[in-house]
Amino acid sequence: SKAENDTEDGAAQVPPSLAEIVQSVSAIARPPAPQQSLSECVSFPLQVCLLGKRCSGKTGQAKLLSEKFNVEVIVFDDLVANAAAAESGGDNDDLYRSVRESLESGADVSDADSVALIANALRQVDQEKQGWVLDGWPETVAQAQLLHKELVNFSLEEEAQQAPEVTGSKLYPPPLPVERDARPALFDAVFR
């Protein structure tokens, strides 16, 4: 007679380890999601703004996105440098002159000139690319609104001014004022 833990070929059957049991139960409880091929997914051009503090890895992530998804990376500082070094005689002479004057006077490039540089770069993205990534730009909400207006000819601020004011809504009472700490945050996010 065979021992209870022996298999038919006579080898001793080893009881499963706790890890094997947990893995089996986990596979039954949460089976892996079916893999969908990328060709079945909806395809659209990426339009990404990578934002964050200085030296937070935006440029590295932009490079990775560029390599993986074939997108053009647009760096504002490069556009400013190209505008400052551009020779006259092109379509953007007035813009480039204004950028040079700002730099020579030690001032920041104006929001209007910044948006014009970015919008020109976006309009010139290679058609072979699958979209674009703005590396560290826009830096302010005003720049984002100006770029939005430039690209789609639509101003969120003007639209808000033309919209009738909603008062006394019972579904959406006005939010309570949020007290903000005057000091800048040390970290963008904290996970515990």
JSON list of C-alpha atoms in Angstrom, two decimals:
[
{"chain": "A", "resi": 1, "resn": "SER", "atom": "CA", "xyz": [0.00, 0.00, 0.00]},
{"chain": "A", "resi": 2, "resn": "LYS", "atom": "CA", "xyz": [1.20, 3.47, -0.85]},
{"chain": "A", "resi": 3, "resn": "ALA", "atom": "CA", "xyz": [1.71, 6.20, 1.70]},
{"chain": "A", "resi": 4, "resn": "GLU", "atom": "CA", "xyz": [-0.89, 8.95, 1.64]},
{"chain": "A", "resi": 5, "resn": "ASN", "atom": "CA", "xyz": [1.66, 11.64, 0.56]},
{"chain": "A", "resi": 6, "resn": "ASP", "atom": "CA", "xyz": [3.14, 9.58, -2.29]},
{"chain": "A", "resi": 7, "resn": "THR", "atom": "CA", "xyz": [2.21, 10.18, -5.92]},
{"chain": "A", "resi": 8, "resn": "GLU", "atom": "CA", "xyz": [1.45, 7.40, -8.40]},
{"chain": "A", "resi": 9, "resn": "ASP", "atom": "CA", "xyz": [5.08, 7.20, -9.53]},
{"chain": "A", "resi": 10, "resn": "GLY", "atom": "CA", "xyz": [6.22, 6.72, -5.93]},
{"chain": "A", "resi": 11, "resn": "ALA", "atom": "CA", "xyz": [7.71, 10.18, -5.32]},
{"chain": "A", "resi": 12, "resn": "ALA", "atom": "CA", "xyz": [6.78, 11.91, -2.09]},
{"chain": "A", "resi": 13, "resn": "GLN", "atom": "CA", "xyz": [4.30, 14.76, -2.57]},
{"chain": "A", "resi": 14, "resn": "VAL", "atom": "CA", "xyz": [5.54, 18.02, -1.06]},
{"chain": "A", "resi": 15, "resn": "PRO", "atom": "CA", "xyz": [2.85, 20.21, 0.51]},
{"chain": "A", "resi": 16, "resn": "PRO", "atom": "CA", "xyz": [2.56, 23.65, -1.11]},
{"chain": "A", "resi": 17, "resn": "SER", "atom": "CA", "xyz": [4.28, 26.56, 0.58]},
{"chain": "A", "resi": 18, "resn": "LEU", "atom": "CA", "xyz": [2.33, 29.47, 2.02]},
{"chain": "A", "resi": 19, "resn": "ALA", "atom": "CA", "xyz": [3.59, 31.69, -0.83]},
{"chain": "A", "resi": 20, "resn": "GLU", "atom": "CA", "xyz": [2.24, 29.26, -3.44]},
{"chain": "A", "resi": 21, "resn": "ILE", "atom": "CA", "xyz": [-1.14, 29.15, -1.71]},
{"chain": "A", "resi": 22, "resn": "VAL", "atom": "CA", "xyz": [-1.34, 32.96, -1.50]},
{"chain": "A", "resi": 23, "resn": "GLN", "atom": "CA", "xyz": [-0.33, 33.29, -5.15]},
{"chain": "A", "resi": 24, "resn": "SER", "atom": "CA", "xyz": [-2.99, 30.76, -6.24]},
{"chain": "A", "resi": 25, "resn": "VAL", "atom": "CA", "xyz": [-5.73, 32.43, -4.21]},
{"chain": "A", "resi": 26, "resn": "SER", "atom": "CA", "xyz": [-4.67, 35.85, -5.48]},
{"chain": "A", "resi": 27, "resn": "ALA", "atom": "CA", "xyz": [-4.80, 34.65, -9.11]},
{"chain": "A", "resi": 28, "resn": "ILE", "atom": "CA", "xyz": [-8.31, 33.27, -8.54]},
{"chain": "A", "resi": 29, "resn": "ALA", "atom": "CA", "xyz": [-9.55, 36.37, -6.70]},
{"chain": "A", "resi": 30, "resn": "ARG", "atom": "CA", "xyz": [-7.95, 38.88, -9.06]},
{"chain": "A", "resi": 31, "resn": "PRO", "atom": "CA", "xyz": [-7.25, 37.31, -12.43]},
{"chain": "A", "resi": 32, "resn": "PRO", "atom": "CA", "xyz": [-4.93, 39.33, -14.66]},
{"chain": "A", "resi": 33, "resn": "ALA", "atom": "CA", "xyz": [-6.68, 41.80, -16.95]},
{"chain": "A", "resi": 34, "resn": "PRO", "atom": "CA", "xyz": [-6.89, 40.70, -20.57]},
{"chain": "A", "resi": 35, "resn": "GLN", "atom": "CA", "xyz": [-4.15, 42.27, -22.62]},
{"chain": "A", "resi": 36, "resn": "GLN", "atom": "CA", "xyz": [-5.48, 44.70, -25.20]},
{"chain": "A", "resi": 37, "resn": "SER", "atom": "CA", "xyz": [-3.21, 45.27, -28.14]},
{"chain": "A", "resi": 38, "resn": "LEU", "atom": "CA", "xyz": [-2.17, 48.87, -28.79]},
{"chain": "A", "resi": 39, "resn": "SER", "atom": "CA", "xyz": [-3.65, 48.69, -32.29]},
{"chain": "A", "resi": 40, "resn": "GLU", "atom": "CA", "xyz": [-7.11, 48.25, -30.74]},
{"chain": "A", "resi": 41, "resn": "CYS", "atom": "CA", "xyz": [-6.75, 51.40, -28.62]},
{"chain": "A", "resi": 42, "resn": "VAL", "atom": "CA", "xyz": [-7.89, 54.79, -29.82]},
{"chain": "A", "resi": 43, "resn": "SER", "atom": "CA", "xyz": [-4.97, 56.73, -31.24]},
{"chain": "A", "resi": 44, "resn": "PHE", "atom": "CA", "xyz": [-4.61, 60.46, -30.67]},
{"chain": "A", "resi": 45, "resn": "PRO", "atom": "CA", "xyz": [-1.70, 62.89, -30.60]},
{"chain": "A", "resi": 46, "resn": "LEU", "atom": "CA", "xyz": [-0.24, 63.60, -27.18]},
{"chain": "A", "resi": 47, "resn": "GLN", "atom": "CA", "xyz": [-0.31, 67.21, -26.01]},
{"chain": "A", "resi": 48, "resn": "VAL", "atom": "CA", "xyz": [1.46, 67.31, -22.67]},
{"chain": "A", "resi": 49, "resn": "CYS", "atom": "CA", "xyz": [2.73, 70.03, -20.36]},
{"chain": "A", "resi": 50, "resn": "LEU", "atom": "CA", "xyz": [5.27, 68.66, -17.87]},
{"chain": "A", "resi": 51, "resn": "LEU", "atom": "CA", "xyz": [5.34, 70.92, -14.84]},
{"chain": "A", "resi": 52, "resn": "GLY", "atom": "CA", "xyz": [7.31, 70.80, -11.63]},
{"chain": "A", "resi": 53, "resn": "LYS", "atom": "CA", "xyz": [10.00, 72.44, -9.58]},
{"chain": "A", "resi": 54, "resn": "ARG", "atom": "CA", "xyz": [13.51, 73.01, -10.90]},
{"chain": "A", "resi": 55, "resn": "CYS", "atom": "CA", "xyz": [15.60, 69.84, -11.12]},
{"chain": "A", "resi": 56, "resn": "SER", "atom": "CA", "xyz": [12.55, 67.63, -10.48]},
{"chain": "A", "resi": 57, "resn": "GLY", "atom": "CA", "xyz": [13.13, 65.45, -13.56]},
{"chain": "A", "resi": 58, "resn": "LYS", "atom": "CA", "xyz": [10.85, 67.12, -16.12]},
{"chain": "A", "resi": 59, "resn": "THR", "atom": "CA", "xyz": [13.47, 67.06, -18.89]},
{"chain": "A", "resi": 60, "resn": "GLY", "atom": "CA", "xyz": [14.32, 63.41, -18.24]},
{"chain": "A", "resi": 61, "resn": "GLN", "atom": "CA", "xyz": [10.66, 62.43, -18.34]},
{"chain": "A", "resi": 62, "resn": "ALA", "atom": "CA", "xyz": [10.14, 64.48, -21.51]},
{"chain": "A", "resi": 63, "resn": "LYS", "atom": "CA", "xyz": [13.03, 62.61, -23.14]},
{"chain": "A", "resi": 64, "resn": "LEU", "atom": "CA", "xyz": [11.52, 59.26, -22.13]},
{"chain": "A", "resi": 65, "resn": "LEU", "atom": "CA", "xyz": [8.11, 60.28, -23.52]},
{"chain": "A", "resi": 66, "resn": "SER", "atom": "CA", "xyz": [9.80, 61.41, -26.73]},
{"chain": "A", "resi": 67, "resn": "GLU", "atom": "CA", "xyz": [11.58, 58.09, -27.18]},
{"chain": "A", "resi": 68, "resn": "LYS", "atom": "CA", "xyz": [8.58, 55.92, -26.29]},
{"chain": "A", "resi": 69, "resn": "PHE", "atom": "CA", "xyz": [5.80, 57.82, -28.07]},
{"chain": "A", "resi": 70, "resn": "ASN", "atom": "CA", "xyz": [7.63, 59.73, -30.83]},
{"chain": "A", "resi": 71, "resn": "VAL", "atom": "CA", "xyz": [6.62, 63.18, -29.61]},
{"chain": "A", "resi": 72, "resn": "GLU", "atom": "CA", "xyz": [8.45, 66.47, -30.06]},
{"chain": "A", "resi": 73, "resn": "VAL", "atom": "CA", "xyz": [9.88, 68.00, -26.89]},
{"chain": "A", "resi": 74, "resn": "ILE", "atom": "CA", "xyz": [9.64, 71.79, -26.78]},
{"chain": "A", "resi": 75, "resn": "VAL", "atom": "CA", "xyz": [11.88, 73.56, -24.28]},
{"chain": "A", "resi": 76, "resn": "PHE", "atom": "CA", "xyz": [11.09, 77.23, -23.69]},
{"chain": "A", "resi": 77, "resn": "ASP", "atom": "CA", "xyz": [14.70, 78.17, -22.85]},
{"chain": "A", "resi": 78, "resn": "ASP", "atom": "CA", "xyz": [15.83, 76.72, -26.20]},
{"chain": "A", "resi": 79, "resn": "LEU", "atom": "CA", "xyz": [13.18, 78.78, -28.03]},
{"chain": "A", "resi": 80, "resn": "VAL", "atom": "CA", "xyz": [14.37, 81.95, -26.27]},
{"chain": "A", "resi": 81, "resn": "ALA", "atom": "CA", "xyz": [18.01, 81.16, -27.12]},
{"chain": "A", "resi": 82, "resn": "ASN", "atom": "CA", "xyz": [17.11, 80.55, -30.77]},
{"chain": "A", "resi": 83, "resn": "ALA", "atom": "CA", "xyz": [15.11, 83.79, -30.89]},
{"chain": "A", "resi": 84, "resn": "ALA", "atom": "CA", "xyz": [18.00, 85.76, -29.39]},
{"chain": "A", "resi": 85, "resn": "ALA", "atom": "CA", "xyz": [20.45, 84.30, -31.90]},
{"chain": "A", "resi": 86, "resn": "ALA", "atom": "CA", "xyz": [18.14, 84.55, -34.94]},
{"chain": "A", "resi": 87, "resn": "GLU", "atom": "CA", "xyz": [19.20, 86.70, -37.85]},
{"chain": "A", "resi": 88, "resn": "SER", "atom": "CA", "xyz": [16.78, 89.30, -39.16]},
{"chain": "A", "resi": 89, "resn": "GLY", "atom": "CA", "xyz": [14.87, 88.81, -42.36]},
{"chain": "A", "resi": 90, "resn": "GLY", "atom": "CA", "xyz": [12.43, 86.12, -41.24]},
{"chain": "A", "resi": 91, "resn": "ASP", "atom": "CA", "xyz": [8.72, 85.96, -40.49]},
{"chain": "A", "resi": 92, "resn": "ASN", "atom": "CA", "xyz": [9.21, 86.51, -36.77]},
{"chain": "A", "resi": 93, "resn": "ASP", "atom": "CA", "xyz": [11.53, 89.52, -36.78]},
{"chain": "A", "resi": 94, "resn": "ASP", "atom": "CA", "xyz": [9.35, 91.65, -34.49]},
{"chain": "A", "resi": 95, "resn": "LEU", "atom": "CA", "xyz": [8.94, 88.82, -31.99]},
{"chain": "A", "resi": 96, "resn": "TYR", "atom": "CA", "xyz": [12.65, 87.98, -31.98]},
{"chain": "A", "resi": 97, "resn": "ARG", "atom": "CA", "xyz": [13.57, 91.65, -31.62]},
{"chain": "A", "resi": 98, "resn": "SER", "atom": "CA", "xyz": [11.25, 91.98, -28.63]},
{"chain": "A", "resi": 99, "resn": "VAL", "atom": "CA", "xyz": [12.77, 88.86, -27.03]},
{"chain": "A", "resi": 100, "resn": "ARG", "atom": "CA", "xyz": [16.31, 90.19, -27.60]},
{"chain": "A", "resi": 101, "resn": "GLU", "atom": "CA", "xyz": [15.37, 93.58, -26.09]},
{"chain": "A", "resi": 102, "resn": "SER", "atom": "CA", "xyz": [13.93, 91.88, -23.01]},
{"chain": "A", "resi": 103, "resn": "LEU", "atom": "CA", "xyz": [17.05, 89.80, -22.54]},
{"chain": "A", "resi": 104, "resn": "GLU", "atom": "CA", "xyz": [19.42, 92.73, -23.12]},
{"chain": "A", "resi": 105, "resn": "SER", "atom": "CA", "xyz": [17.59, 94.83, -20.54]},
{"chain": "A", "resi": 106, "resn": "GLY", "atom": "CA", "xyz": [17.72, 91.99, -18.00]},
{"chain": "A", "resi": 107, "resn": "ALA", "atom": "CA", "xyz": [13.94, 91.59, -17.92]},
{"chain": "A", "resi": 108, "resn": "ASP", "atom": "CA", "xyz": [11.96, 88.40, -18.30]},
{"chain": "A", "resi": 109, "resn": "VAL", "atom": "CA", "xyz": [10.45, 87.65, -21.68]},
{"chain": "A", "resi": 110, "resn": "SER", "atom": "CA", "xyz": [6.87, 88.94, -21.57]},
{"chain": "A", "resi": 111, "resn": "ASP", "atom": "CA", "xyz": [3.99, 86.49, -21.38]},
{"chain": "A", "resi": 112, "resn": "ALA", "atom": "CA", "xyz": [2.76, 87.61, -24.79]},
{"chain": "A", "resi": 113, "resn": "ASP", "atom": "CA", "xyz": [6.17, 86.96, -26.38]},
{"chain": "A", "resi": 114, "resn": "SER", "atom": "CA", "xyz": [6.50, 83.66, -24.50]},
{"chain": "A", "resi": 115, "resn": "VAL", "atom": "CA", "xyz": [3.14, 82.49, -25.81]},
{"chain": "A", "resi": 116, "resn": "ALA", "atom": "CA", "xyz": [4.02, 83.61, -29.34]},
{"chain": "A", "resi": 117, "resn": "LEU", "atom": "CA", "xyz": [7.29, 81.60, -29.22]},
{"chain": "A", "resi": 118, "resn": "ILE", "atom": "CA", "xyz": [5.52, 78.49, -27.92]},
{"chain": "A", "resi": 119, "resn": "ALA", "atom": "CA", "xyz": [2.59, 78.80, -30.36]},
{"chain": "A", "resi": 120, "resn": "ASN", "atom": "CA", "xyz": [5.01, 79.14, -33.30]},
{"chain": "A", "resi": 121, "resn": "ALA", "atom": "CA", "xyz": [6.91, 76.06, -32.12]},
{"chain": "A", "resi": 122, "resn": "LEU", "atom": "CA", "xyz": [3.69, 74.05, -31.74]},
{"chain": "A", "resi": 123, "resn": "ARG", "atom": "CA", "xyz": [2.58, 75.00, -35.24]},
{"chain": "A", "resi": 124, "resn": "GLN", "atom": "CA", "xyz": [5.91, 73.77, -36.61]},
{"chain": "A", "resi": 125, "resn": "VAL", "atom": "CA", "xyz": [5.90, 70.34, -34.94]},
{"chain": "A", "resi": 126, "resn": "ASP", "atom": "CA", "xyz": [6.98, 67.72, -37.46]},
{"chain": "A", "resi": 127, "resn": "GLN", "atom": "CA", "xyz": [3.95, 65.91, -38.90]},
{"chain": "A", "resi": 128, "resn": "GLU", "atom": "CA", "xyz": [5.76, 62.60, -38.38]},
{"chain": "A", "resi": 129, "resn": "LYS", "atom": "CA", "xyz": [5.65, 63.18, -34.62]},
{"chain": "A", "resi": 130, "resn": "GLN", "atom": "CA", "xyz": [2.74, 61.88, -32.56]},
{"chain": "A", "resi": 131, "resn": "GLY", "atom": "CA", "xyz": [2.27, 65.10, -30.60]},
{"chain": "A", "resi": 132, "resn": "TRP", "atom": "CA", "xyz": [4.32, 67.34, -28.35]},
{"chain": "A", "resi": 133, "resn": "VAL", "atom": "CA", "xyz": [5.55, 67.84, -24.79]},
{"chain": "A", "resi": 134, "resn": "LEU", "atom": "CA", "xyz": [6.15, 71.27, -23.28]},
{"chain": "A", "resi": 135, "resn": "ASP", "atom": "CA", "xyz": [9.05, 70.88, -20.87]},
{"chain": "A", "resi": 136, "resn": "GLY", "atom": "CA", "xyz": [8.43, 73.07, -17.82]},
{"chain": "A", "resi": 137, "resn": "TRP", "atom": "CA", "xyz": [6.09, 75.52, -19.49]},
{"chain": "A", "resi": 138, "resn": "PRO", "atom": "CA", "xyz": [3.67, 77.28, -18.85]},
{"chain": "A", "resi": 139, "resn": "GLU", "atom": "CA", "xyz": [5.03, 78.69, -15.61]},
{"chain": "A", "resi": 140, "resn": "THR", "atom": "CA", "xyz": [1.92, 80.70, -14.68]},
{"chain": "A", "resi": 141, "resn": "VAL", "atom": "CA", "xyz": [-1.84, 80.40, -15.04]},
{"chain": "A", "resi": 142, "resn": "ALA", "atom": "CA", "xyz": [-1.80, 83.59, -17.13]},
{"chain": "A", "resi": 143, "resn": "GLN", "atom": "CA", "xyz": [0.59, 81.98, -19.63]},
{"chain": "A", "resi": 144, "resn": "ALA", "atom": "CA", "xyz": [-1.63, 78.89, -19.84]},
{"chain": "A", "resi": 145, "resn": "GLN", "atom": "CA", "xyz": [-4.71, 81.03, -20.48]},
{"chain": "A", "resi": 146, "resn": "LEU", "atom": "CA", "xyz": [-2.92, 83.09, -23.13]},
{"chain": "A", "resi": 147, "resn": "LEU", "atom": "CA", "xyz": [-1.68, 79.94, -24.88]},
{"chain": "A", "resi": 148, "resn": "HIS", "atom": "CA", "xyz": [-5.18, 78.45, -24.79]},
{"chain": "A", "resi": 149, "resn": "LYS", "atom": "CA", "xyz": [-6.60, 81.61, -26.33]},
{"chain": "A", "resi": 150, "resn": "GLU", "atom": "CA", "xyz": [-3.84, 81.71, -28.97]},
{"chain": "A", "resi": 151, "resn": "LEU", "atom": "CA", "xyz": [-4.28, 78.10, -30.03]},
{"chain": "A", "resi": 152, "resn": "VAL", "atom": "CA", "xyz": [-8.06, 77.78, -29.98]},
{"chain": "A", "resi": 153, "resn": "ASN", "atom": "CA", "xyz": [-9.08, 81.45, -30.23]},
{"chain": "A", "resi": 154, "resn": "PHE", "atom": "CA", "xyz": [-11.11, 81.11, -27.06]},
{"chain": "A", "resi": 155, "resn": "SER", "atom": "CA", "xyz": [-10.60, 82.95, -23.77]},
{"chain": "A", "resi": 156, "resn": "LEU", "atom": "CA", "xyz": [-11.78, 81.28, -20.60]},
{"chain": "A", "resi": 157, "resn": "GLU", "atom": "CA", "xyz": [-11.74, 84.65, -18.86]},
{"chain": "A", "resi": 158, "resn": "GLU", "atom": "CA", "xyz": [-13.86, 86.35, -21.54]},
{"chain": "A", "resi": 159, "resn": "GLU", "atom": "CA", "xyz": [-16.29, 83.43, -21.53]},
{"chain": "A", "resi": 160, "resn": "ALA", "atom": "CA", "xyz": [-16.65, 83.67, -17.76]},
{"chain": "A", "resi": 161, "resn": "GLN", "atom": "CA", "xyz": [-17.38, 87.40, -18.00]},
{"chain": "A", "resi": 162, "resn": "GLN", "atom": "CA", "xyz": [-20.10, 86.79, -20.62]},
{"chain": "A", "resi": 163, "resn": "ALA", "atom": "CA", "xyz": [-21.73, 83.93, -18.72]},
{"chain": "A", "resi": 164, "resn": "PRO", "atom": "CA", "xyz": [-24.67, 84.86, -16.49]},
{"chain": "A", "resi": 165, "resn": "GLU", "atom": "CA", "xyz": [-23.75, 84.83, -12.83]},
{"chain": "A", "resi": 166, "resn": "VAL", "atom": "CA", "xyz": [-25.30, 81.98, -10.86]},
{"chain": "A", "resi": 167, "resn": "THR", "atom": "CA", "xyz": [-26.30, 82.98, -7.35]},
{"chain": "A", "resi": 168, "resn": "GLY", "atom": "CA", "xyz": [-28.15, 81.23, -4.58]},
{"chain": "A", "resi": 169, "resn": "SER", "atom": "CA", "xyz": [-27.74, 77.76, -6.02]},
{"chain": "A", "resi": 170, "resn": "LYS", "atom": "CA", "xyz": [-28.80, 75.11, -3.55]},
{"chain": "A", "resi": 171, "resn": "LEU", "atom": "CA", "xyz": [-26.90, 72.41, -5.37]},
{"chain": "A", "resi": 172, "resn": "TYR", "atom": "CA", "xyz": [-23.60, 74.23, -5.50]},
{"chain": "A", "resi": 173, "resn": "PRO", "atom": "CA", "xyz": [-23.22, 76.62, -2.56]},
{"chain": "A", "resi": 174, "resn": "PRO", "atom": "CA", "xyz": [-20.23, 78.93, -2.75]},
{"chain": "A", "resi": 175, "resn": "PRO", "atom": "CA", "xyz": [-17.10, 77.24, -1.46]},
{"chain": "A", "resi": 176, "resn": "LEU", "atom": "CA", "xyz": [-15.68, 78.23, 1.88]},
{"chain": "A", "resi": 177, "resn": "PRO", "atom": "CA", "xyz": [-12.54, 80.35, 1.68]},
{"chain": "A", "resi": 178, "resn": "VAL", "atom": "CA", "xyz": [-9.38, 78.29, 1.83]},
{"chain": "A", "resi": 179, "resn": "GLU", "atom": "CA", "xyz": [-6.67, 79.54, 4.13]},
{"chain": "A", "resi": 180, "resn": "ARG", "atom": "CA", "xyz": [-3.31, 79.09, 2.48]},
{"chain": "A", "resi": 181, "resn": "ASP", "atom": "CA", "xyz": [0.04, 79.00, 4.15]},
{"chain": "A", "resi": 182, "resn": "ALA", "atom": "CA", "xyz": [2.10, 81.97, 2.99]},
{"chain": "A", "resi": 183, "resn": "ARG", "atom": "CA", "xyz": [5.26, 79.87, 2.89]},
{"chain": "A", "resi": 184, "resn": "PRO", "atom": "CA", "xyz": [5.99, 77.89, -0.29]},
{"chain": "A", "resi": 185, "resn": "ALA", "atom": "CA", "xyz": [5.59, 74.15, 0.03]},
{"chain": "A", "resi": 186, "resn": "LEU", "atom": "CA", "xyz": [8.74, 72.16, 0.61]},
{"chain": "A", "resi": 187, "resn": "PHE", "atom": "CA", "xyz": [7.41, 69.18, -1.36]},
{"chain": "A", "resi": 188, "resn": "ASP", "atom": "CA", "xyz": [4.97, 68.96, -4.26]},
{"chain": "A", "resi": 189, "resn": "ALA", "atom": "CA", "xyz": [3.30, 65.93, -2.69]},
{"chain": "A", "resi": 190, "resn": "VAL", "atom": "CA", "xyz": [3.79, 63.74, 0.36]},
{"chain": "A", "resi": 191, "resn": "PHE", "atom": "CA", "xyz": [2.74, 60.10, 0.43]},
{"chain": "A", "resi": 192, "resn": "ARG", "atom": "CA", "xyz": [2.72, 58.15, 3.65]}
]
